[in-house]
Amino acid sequence: MSLPPEKASELKQLIHQQLSKMDVHGRIREILAETIREELAPDQQHLSTEDLIKALRRRGIIDDVMKELNFVTDSVEQELPSSPKQAICFDRQSTLKKTNIDPTRRYLYLQVLGGKAFLEHLQEPEPLPGQVCSTFTLCLHYRNQRFRSKPVPCACEPDFHDGFLLEVHRESLGDGTRMADSTTMLSISDPIHMVLIKTDIFGETTLVASYFLEWRSVLGSENGVTSLTVELMGVGTESKVSVGILNIKLEMYPPLNQTLSQEVVNTQLALERQKTAEKERLFLVYAKQWWREYLQIRPSHNSRLVKIFAQDENGINRPVCSYVKPLRAGRLLDTPRQAARFVNVLGYERAPVIGGGGKQEQWCTLLAFLCRNKGDCEDHANLLCSLLLGYGLEAFVCVGTKAKGVPHAWVMTCGTDGTITFWESLTGHRYIHKPTNPDEPPVAEQPKPLYPYRTIGCVFNHQMFLGNCQPSDAVETCVFDLNDESKWKPMSEEAIKSVCAPGATTSLPPFPPLCASTIDASVTSNEIEMQLRLLVSEHRKDLGLTTVWEDQLSYLLSPALASYEFERTTSISAGNEEFQDAIRRAVPDGHTFKGFPIHFVYRNARRAFATCLRSPFCEEIICCRGDQVRLAVRVRVFTYPESACAVWIMFACKYRSVL
């Protein structure tokens, strides 16, 4: 492979810098003098290059150089489906090691050099070796590249020591193959999104902080190196409270040939902030005018759930349309229904609230939702809508209520034939909407709605926002002809685009790509199954019962679990006949078989077992008494992106019936 002259000279410069750093030239001079003294015969006047290389090789100099210049493809993160580059994460003491650096590209090396003032953990005892303890994990996203730090024990001064190599590129300008210079990088306004997650000893995750790091100050620093102290603020109701401080060092690699003045950098950042503030101000003025017009249609509209702005985890009000964007899952998810299943297995948790007073409002940015692996119904609906848009469907997030007036969000797709389908993001269920006609006589048969939704106030996606202005906001009577302005009042698409289109404002969090699962399904299934066997045996021993496991019967339960997951993903039942036939053959005449399947979205065996015992059907199997009792348990873990998983467990027993 031949390099252009400017690239070749750049590569030579890099190698020269590395050799100078190791003082290779001085070591070669020493060995040359030593070789001439020891090995050169008095009558021999010339030392060949081969002789010198042999001497260098014998003394390990060449091996040392090759180790320092070792470029390998060892990377911590999986290759991201929506980006052809690999994410690199590594530790560094003095030199860049174990990296697959492309010498023709520009990188930003971000080091996290410890934390301090995490006062909530001031009394945290020092963990003993091997002891399970709560941990902090730092997750980063920058221009389609995602990184995750090693977990560190929670402490007042957490011992973060990680390095992340972020590639800085500007492919949208058509010069993706050229190394970005200072001026080009100054125009790249994407921040580095940092999310801090706490994982407790039971594996439960909590969102601690979400921070957008403005990295371009390094462009005006001497030698392209700068150190920052980042104060992390809490989330939700604690968004004004400091949770801790991170020490961060930024370094451009290769070093910049020409740095900008700090004044130029500050001016650019100030102009961007000013432009963003003006766009947001104009949109707010427009939104107020739109709302006034909406209320003039019918005063009762004031009580409808028309959600134009929503607060993110940092307490910042953002237009709801900015929470949705077409998202492609690469090769990680194949169908819209599989995407719905993936969103469904992400955990559901309402935003924490201190004291009473109803539901706490918090719509999370996508990175915070994915890293925590759980969120509220709005987070699920926004992600599912984004994925369905990525599959080319006309999808909208619906905001309304369920039974008893509980606020809720779900997803709606509009078919080309006019079919309206509701997608419940928390369960993966789909419902076809057939409106009832309130003007029909009472004797006329009306379609009975199967969905749990009662009222609907508005629908939106990344380009459109429509308020429901029909006489009734009841879902069952709603007509979803979104082009009819007498039924749905639209917002200006241009106004929405001015603040929600990608790159429209610098305050918009970029959407991260999905990451492949890091869970080994077979290993995890075996581990949970072994733990459950132990728990069942201990439980039966406490009851004075012996436990005999039948491995063959356990194995025969596998097709049923696979069939249940297939049905959840596709809404098609398959393979049940073969399962029933196999069980009939495995259970002798005069014996009884009982089976109990159950589904979880977490991998904690003890917690799952406690839940199973609360079911009288399952307890009857686990505590089975009788003649020739044989027990079986089968666990099957189905993995999805972001290390989400569906865990199916089936307990079964067979015993001889004694009348």
Coordinates of N, CA and C in Angstrom, one line a residue, residues 231-352:
E231 N -17.3 19.3 37.1 CA -18.2 19.1 38.3 C -19.5 18.4 37.7
L232 N -19.8 17.2 38.3 CA -21.0 16.5 37.8 C -22.1 16.9 38.7
M233 N -23.3 17.2 38.1 CA -24.5 17.5 38.9 C -25.4 16.3 38.9
G234 N -26.3 16.3 39.9 CA -27.2 15.1 40.0 C -28.3 15.2 38.9
V235 N -29.2 14.3 39.0 CA -30.3 14.2 37.9 C -31.6 14.4 38.6
G236 N -32.6 14.8 37.7 CA -34.0 14.9 38.2 C -34.1 16.0 39.2
T237 N -34.7 15.7 40.3 CA -34.9 16.7 41.4 C -33.6 17.2 42.0
E238 N -32.5 16.5 41.7 CA -31.2 16.8 42.3 C -30.3 17.5 41.2
S239 N -30.8 18.0 40.2 CA -30.0 18.5 39.1 C -29.3 19.8 39.4
K240 N -29.5 20.4 40.5 CA -28.8 21.6 41.0 C -27.8 21.2 42.1
V241 N -27.7 19.9 42.4 CA -26.8 19.5 43.5 C -25.6 18.8 42.9
S242 N -24.4 19.1 43.4 CA -23.2 18.5 42.9 C -23.1 17.1 43.5
V243 N -22.7 16.1 42.6 CA -22.5 14.8 43.1 C -21.0 14.4 43.2
G244 N -20.2 15.1 42.5 CA -18.7 14.8 42.5 C -18.0 15.5 41.4
I245 N -16.7 15.4 41.5 CA -15.8 16.0 40.5 C -14.9 15.0 39.8
L246 N -14.7 15.1 38.5 CA -13.8 14.3 37.8 C -12.6 15.1 37.2
N247 N -11.4 14.6 37.3 CA -10.2 15.2 36.8 C -10.0 14.6 35.4
I248 N -10.0 15.5 34.4 CA -9.9 15.0 33.0 C -8.7 15.7 32.3
K249 N -8.0 14.9 31.5 CA -7.0 15.4 30.6 C -7.3 15.2 29.2
L250 N -7.2 16.2 28.3 CA -7.5 16.1 26.9 C -6.2 16.3 26.1
E251 N -6.0 15.5 25.1 CA -4.7 15.6 24.3 C -5.0 15.3 22.9
M252 N -4.6 16.1 21.9 CA -4.8 15.8 20.5 C -3.7 14.9 20.1
Y253 N -4.0 13.9 19.2 CA -3.0 13.0 18.7 C -3.3 12.8 17.2
P254 N -2.3 12.9 16.3 CA -1.0 13.5 16.5 C -1.1 14.9 17.0
P255 N 0.0 15.4 17.7 CA 0.0 16.8 18.2 C -0.3 17.8 17.0
L256 N -1.0 18.9 17.4 CA -1.4 19.9 16.4 C -0.1 20.6 15.9
N257 N -0.1 20.8 14.5 CA 1.0 21.6 14.0 C 0.8 23.1 14.3
Q258 N -0.4 23.4 14.4 CA -0.8 24.9 14.6 C -2.0 24.9 15.5
T259 N -1.8 25.5 16.7 CA -3.0 25.7 17.7 C -3.6 27.0 17.4
L260 N -4.9 27.1 17.7 CA -5.6 28.4 17.6 C -5.4 29.2 18.9
S261 N -5.7 30.4 18.8 CA -5.6 31.3 20.0 C -6.9 31.0 20.8
Q262 N -6.8 31.1 22.1 CA -7.9 30.8 23.0 C -9.0 31.8 22.7
E263 N -8.7 33.0 22.3 CA -9.7 34.0 22.0 C -10.6 33.5 20.8
V264 N -10.0 32.9 19.8 CA -10.7 32.5 18.6 C -11.7 31.3 19.0
V265 N -11.2 30.4 19.9 CA -12.0 29.3 20.3 C -13.2 29.8 21.2
N266 N -12.9 30.7 22.1 CA -14.0 31.3 22.9 C -15.0 32.0 22.1
T267 N -14.6 32.8 21.1 CA -15.5 33.5 20.2 C -16.4 32.6 19.5
Q268 N -15.8 31.5 18.9 CA -16.6 30.5 18.2 C -17.7 29.9 19.1
L269 N -17.3 29.5 20.3 CA -18.3 28.9 21.3 C -19.4 29.9 21.7
A270 N -19.0 31.1 21.9 CA -20.0 32.2 22.2 C -21.0 32.4 21.1
L271 N -20.5 32.4 19.9 CA -21.4 32.6 18.7 C -22.3 31.4 18.6
E272 N -21.9 30.2 18.8 CA -22.7 29.0 18.7 C -23.8 29.1 19.8
R273 N -23.4 29.5 21.0 CA -24.4 29.6 22.1 C -25.4 30.6 21.8
Q274 N -25.0 31.8 21.3 CA -25.9 32.9 20.9 C -26.9 32.4 19.9
K275 N -26.4 31.7 18.8 CA -27.2 31.3 17.7 C -28.3 30.3 18.3
T276 N -27.8 29.4 19.1 CA -28.8 28.4 19.7 C -29.8 29.0 20.6
A277 N -29.4 30.0 21.4 CA -30.3 30.7 22.3 C -31.4 31.4 21.5
E278 N -31.0 32.0 20.4 CA -31.9 32.8 19.5 C -32.9 31.8 18.9
K279 N -32.5 30.7 18.4 CA -33.4 29.7 17.8 C -34.4 29.2 18.8
E280 N -33.9 28.9 20.0 CA -34.8 28.4 21.1 C -35.8 29.4 21.5
R281 N -35.3 30.7 21.5 CA -36.3 31.8 21.9 C -37.4 31.9 20.9
L282 N -37.0 31.9 19.6 CA -38.0 32.0 18.5 C -39.0 30.9 18.6
F283 N -38.5 29.7 18.8 CA -39.4 28.5 18.9 C -40.4 28.6 20.1
L284 N -39.8 29.1 21.2 CA -40.7 29.3 22.4 C -41.8 30.3 22.1
V285 N -41.5 31.4 21.4 CA -42.5 32.4 21.0 C -43.5 31.8 20.2
Y286 N -43.1 31.0 19.2 CA -44.0 30.3 18.3 C -44.9 29.3 19.0
A287 N -44.3 28.5 20.0 CA -45.0 27.5 20.7 C -46.1 28.2 21.6
K288 N -45.8 29.3 22.2 CA -46.8 30.1 23.0 C -48.0 30.5 22.1
Q289 N -47.7 31.0 20.9 CA -48.7 31.5 20.0 C -49.6 30.3 19.5
W290 N -48.9 29.1 19.2 CA -49.7 27.9 18.8 C -50.6 27.5 19.9
W291 N -50.1 27.5 21.2 CA -50.9 27.1 22.3 C -52.1 28.0 22.5
R292 N -51.9 29.3 22.4 CA -53.1 30.2 22.5 C -54.1 29.9 21.5
E293 N -53.7 29.7 20.2 CA -54.7 29.3 19.2 C -55.4 28.0 19.5
Y294 N -54.6 27.0 20.0 CA -55.2 25.7 20.4 C -56.3 25.9 21.4
L295 N -56.1 26.7 22.4 CA -57.1 26.9 23.5 C -58.3 27.7 23.0
Q296 N -58.1 28.5 22.0 CA -59.3 29.3 21.4 C -60.2 28.3 20.7
I297 N -59.8 27.2 20.2 CA -60.7 26.2 19.5 C -61.7 25.7 20.5
R298 N -61.3 25.4 21.7 CA -62.2 24.9 22.7 C -61.6 25.0 24.1
P299 N -62.2 25.7 25.0 CA -61.6 26.0 26.3 C -61.2 24.7 27.1
S300 N -61.9 23.6 26.8 CA -61.6 22.3 27.5 C -60.3 21.7 27.1
H301 N -59.7 22.3 26.0 CA -58.4 21.8 25.6 C -57.3 22.0 26.6
N302 N -57.6 22.9 27.6 CA -56.6 23.2 28.6 C -56.3 22.0 29.5
S303 N -57.2 21.1 29.6 CA -57.0 19.9 30.4 C -56.4 18.7 29.7
R304 N -56.2 18.8 28.4 CA -55.7 17.7 27.6 C -54.2 17.6 27.7
L305 N -53.6 16.4 27.6 CA -52.2 16.2 27.7 C -51.5 16.5 26.4
V306 N -51.3 17.8 26.2 CA -50.6 18.3 25.0 C -49.2 18.7 25.4
K307 N -48.3 17.8 25.2 CA -46.9 18.0 25.7 C -46.0 18.5 24.7
I308 N -45.6 19.8 24.7 CA -44.8 20.4 23.7 C -43.3 20.4 24.2
F309 N -43.1 20.6 25.5 CA -41.7 20.5 26.1 C -41.7 19.4 27.2
A310 N -40.5 18.9 27.4 CA -40.3 17.9 28.5 C -38.9 18.1 29.0
Q311 N -38.8 17.8 30.4 CA -37.5 18.0 31.0 C -36.7 16.7 30.9
D312 N -35.4 16.9 30.6 CA -34.5 15.8 30.5 C -33.9 15.5 31.9
E313 N -33.0 14.6 32.0 CA -32.4 14.2 33.3 C -31.7 15.3 34.0
N314 N -31.3 16.3 33.3 CA -30.6 17.5 33.8 C -31.5 18.6 34.2
G315 N -32.8 18.4 34.0 CA -33.8 19.4 34.4 C -33.9 20.5 33.3
I316 N -33.5 20.2 32.1 CA -33.5 21.2 31.0 C -34.8 20.9 30.1
N317 N -35.5 22.0 29.9 CA -36.7 21.8 29.0 C -36.4 21.8 27.6
R318 N -36.8 20.7 26.9 CA -36.5 20.5 25.5 C -37.7 20.2 24.7
P319 N -37.9 20.6 23.4 CA -39.1 20.2 22.7 C -39.1 18.7 22.6
V320 N -40.3 18.1 22.7 CA -40.5 16.7 22.7 C -40.0 16.0 21.4
C321 N -40.1 16.8 20.3 CA -39.7 16.2 19.0 C -38.2 15.9 19.0
S322 N -37.4 16.6 19.9 CA -36.0 16.3 19.9 C -35.6 15.0 20.6
Y323 N -36.6 14.3 21.2 CA -36.3 13.1 21.8 C -36.4 11.9 20.9
V324 N -36.8 12.2 19.6 CA -37.1 11.1 18.6 C -36.3 11.4 17.4
K325 N -35.7 10.4 16.8 CA -35.0 10.5 15.6 C -34.9 9.1 14.9
P326 N -35.0 9.0 13.6 CA -34.8 7.7 13.0 C -33.5 7.0 13.4
L327 N -33.6 5.8 13.9 CA -32.5 5.1 14.5 C -32.4 3.8 13.8
R328 N -31.2 3.5 13.2 CA -31.0 2.2 12.5 C -30.2 1.3 13.5
A329 N -30.6 0.1 13.6 CA -30.0 -0.9 14.5 C -28.9 -1.7 13.8
G330 N -28.6 -1.4 12.6 CA -27.6 -2.2 11.9 C -28.0 -3.6 11.7
R331 N -27.2 -4.5 12.1 CA -27.5 -6.0 12.0 C -27.9 -6.5 13.4
L332 N -28.2 -5.7 14.4 CA -28.5 -6.1 15.7 C -30.0 -6.5 15.9
L333 N -30.8 -5.9 15.1 CA -32.3 -6.2 15.1 C -32.7 -6.3 13.7
D334 N -33.5 -7.3 13.4 CA -33.9 -7.6 12.0 C -35.3 -7.0 11.6
T335 N -36.2 -6.9 12.5 CA -37.6 -6.5 12.1 C -38.1 -5.5 13.1
P336 N -39.2 -4.8 12.8 CA -39.8 -3.9 13.7 C -40.3 -4.6 14.9
R337 N -40.9 -5.8 14.8 CA -41.4 -6.5 15.9 C -40.3 -7.0 16.9
Q338 N -39.2 -7.3 16.3 CA -38.0 -7.6 17.1 C -37.5 -6.4 17.9
A339 N -37.6 -5.3 17.2 CA -37.2 -4.0 17.9 C -38.2 -3.7 19.1
A340 N -39.5 -4.0 18.8 CA -40.5 -3.8 19.9 C -40.2 -4.7 21.1
R341 N -39.7 -6.0 20.8 CA -39.4 -6.9 21.9 C -38.1 -6.4 22.6
F342 N -37.2 -5.9 21.9 CA -35.9 -5.4 22.5 C -36.3 -4.2 23.5
V343 N -37.2 -3.3 23.1 CA -37.5 -2.2 23.9 C -38.3 -2.7 25.1
N344 N -39.1 -3.7 24.9 CA -40.0 -4.3 26.0 C -39.1 -4.9 27.1
V345 N -37.9 -5.5 26.7 CA -37.1 -6.2 27.8 C -36.2 -5.2 28.5
L346 N -36.1 -4.0 28.0 CA -35.4 -3.0 28.8 C -36.3 -2.7 30.1
G347 N -35.7 -2.6 31.2 CA -36.4 -2.4 32.5 C -37.3 -1.2 32.5
Y348 N -38.4 -1.3 33.3 CA -39.3 -0.2 33.5 C -39.1 0.3 34.9
E349 N -38.9 1.6 35.0 CA -38.8 2.2 36.4 C -39.2 3.7 36.3
R350 N -40.1 4.1 37.1 CA -40.6 5.5 37.1 C -39.5 6.3 37.7
A351 N -39.4 7.6 37.3 CA -38.4 8.5 37.8 C -38.6 8.6 39.3
P352 N -37.5 8.5 40.1 CA -37.6 8.6 41.5 C -38.1 10.0 42.0

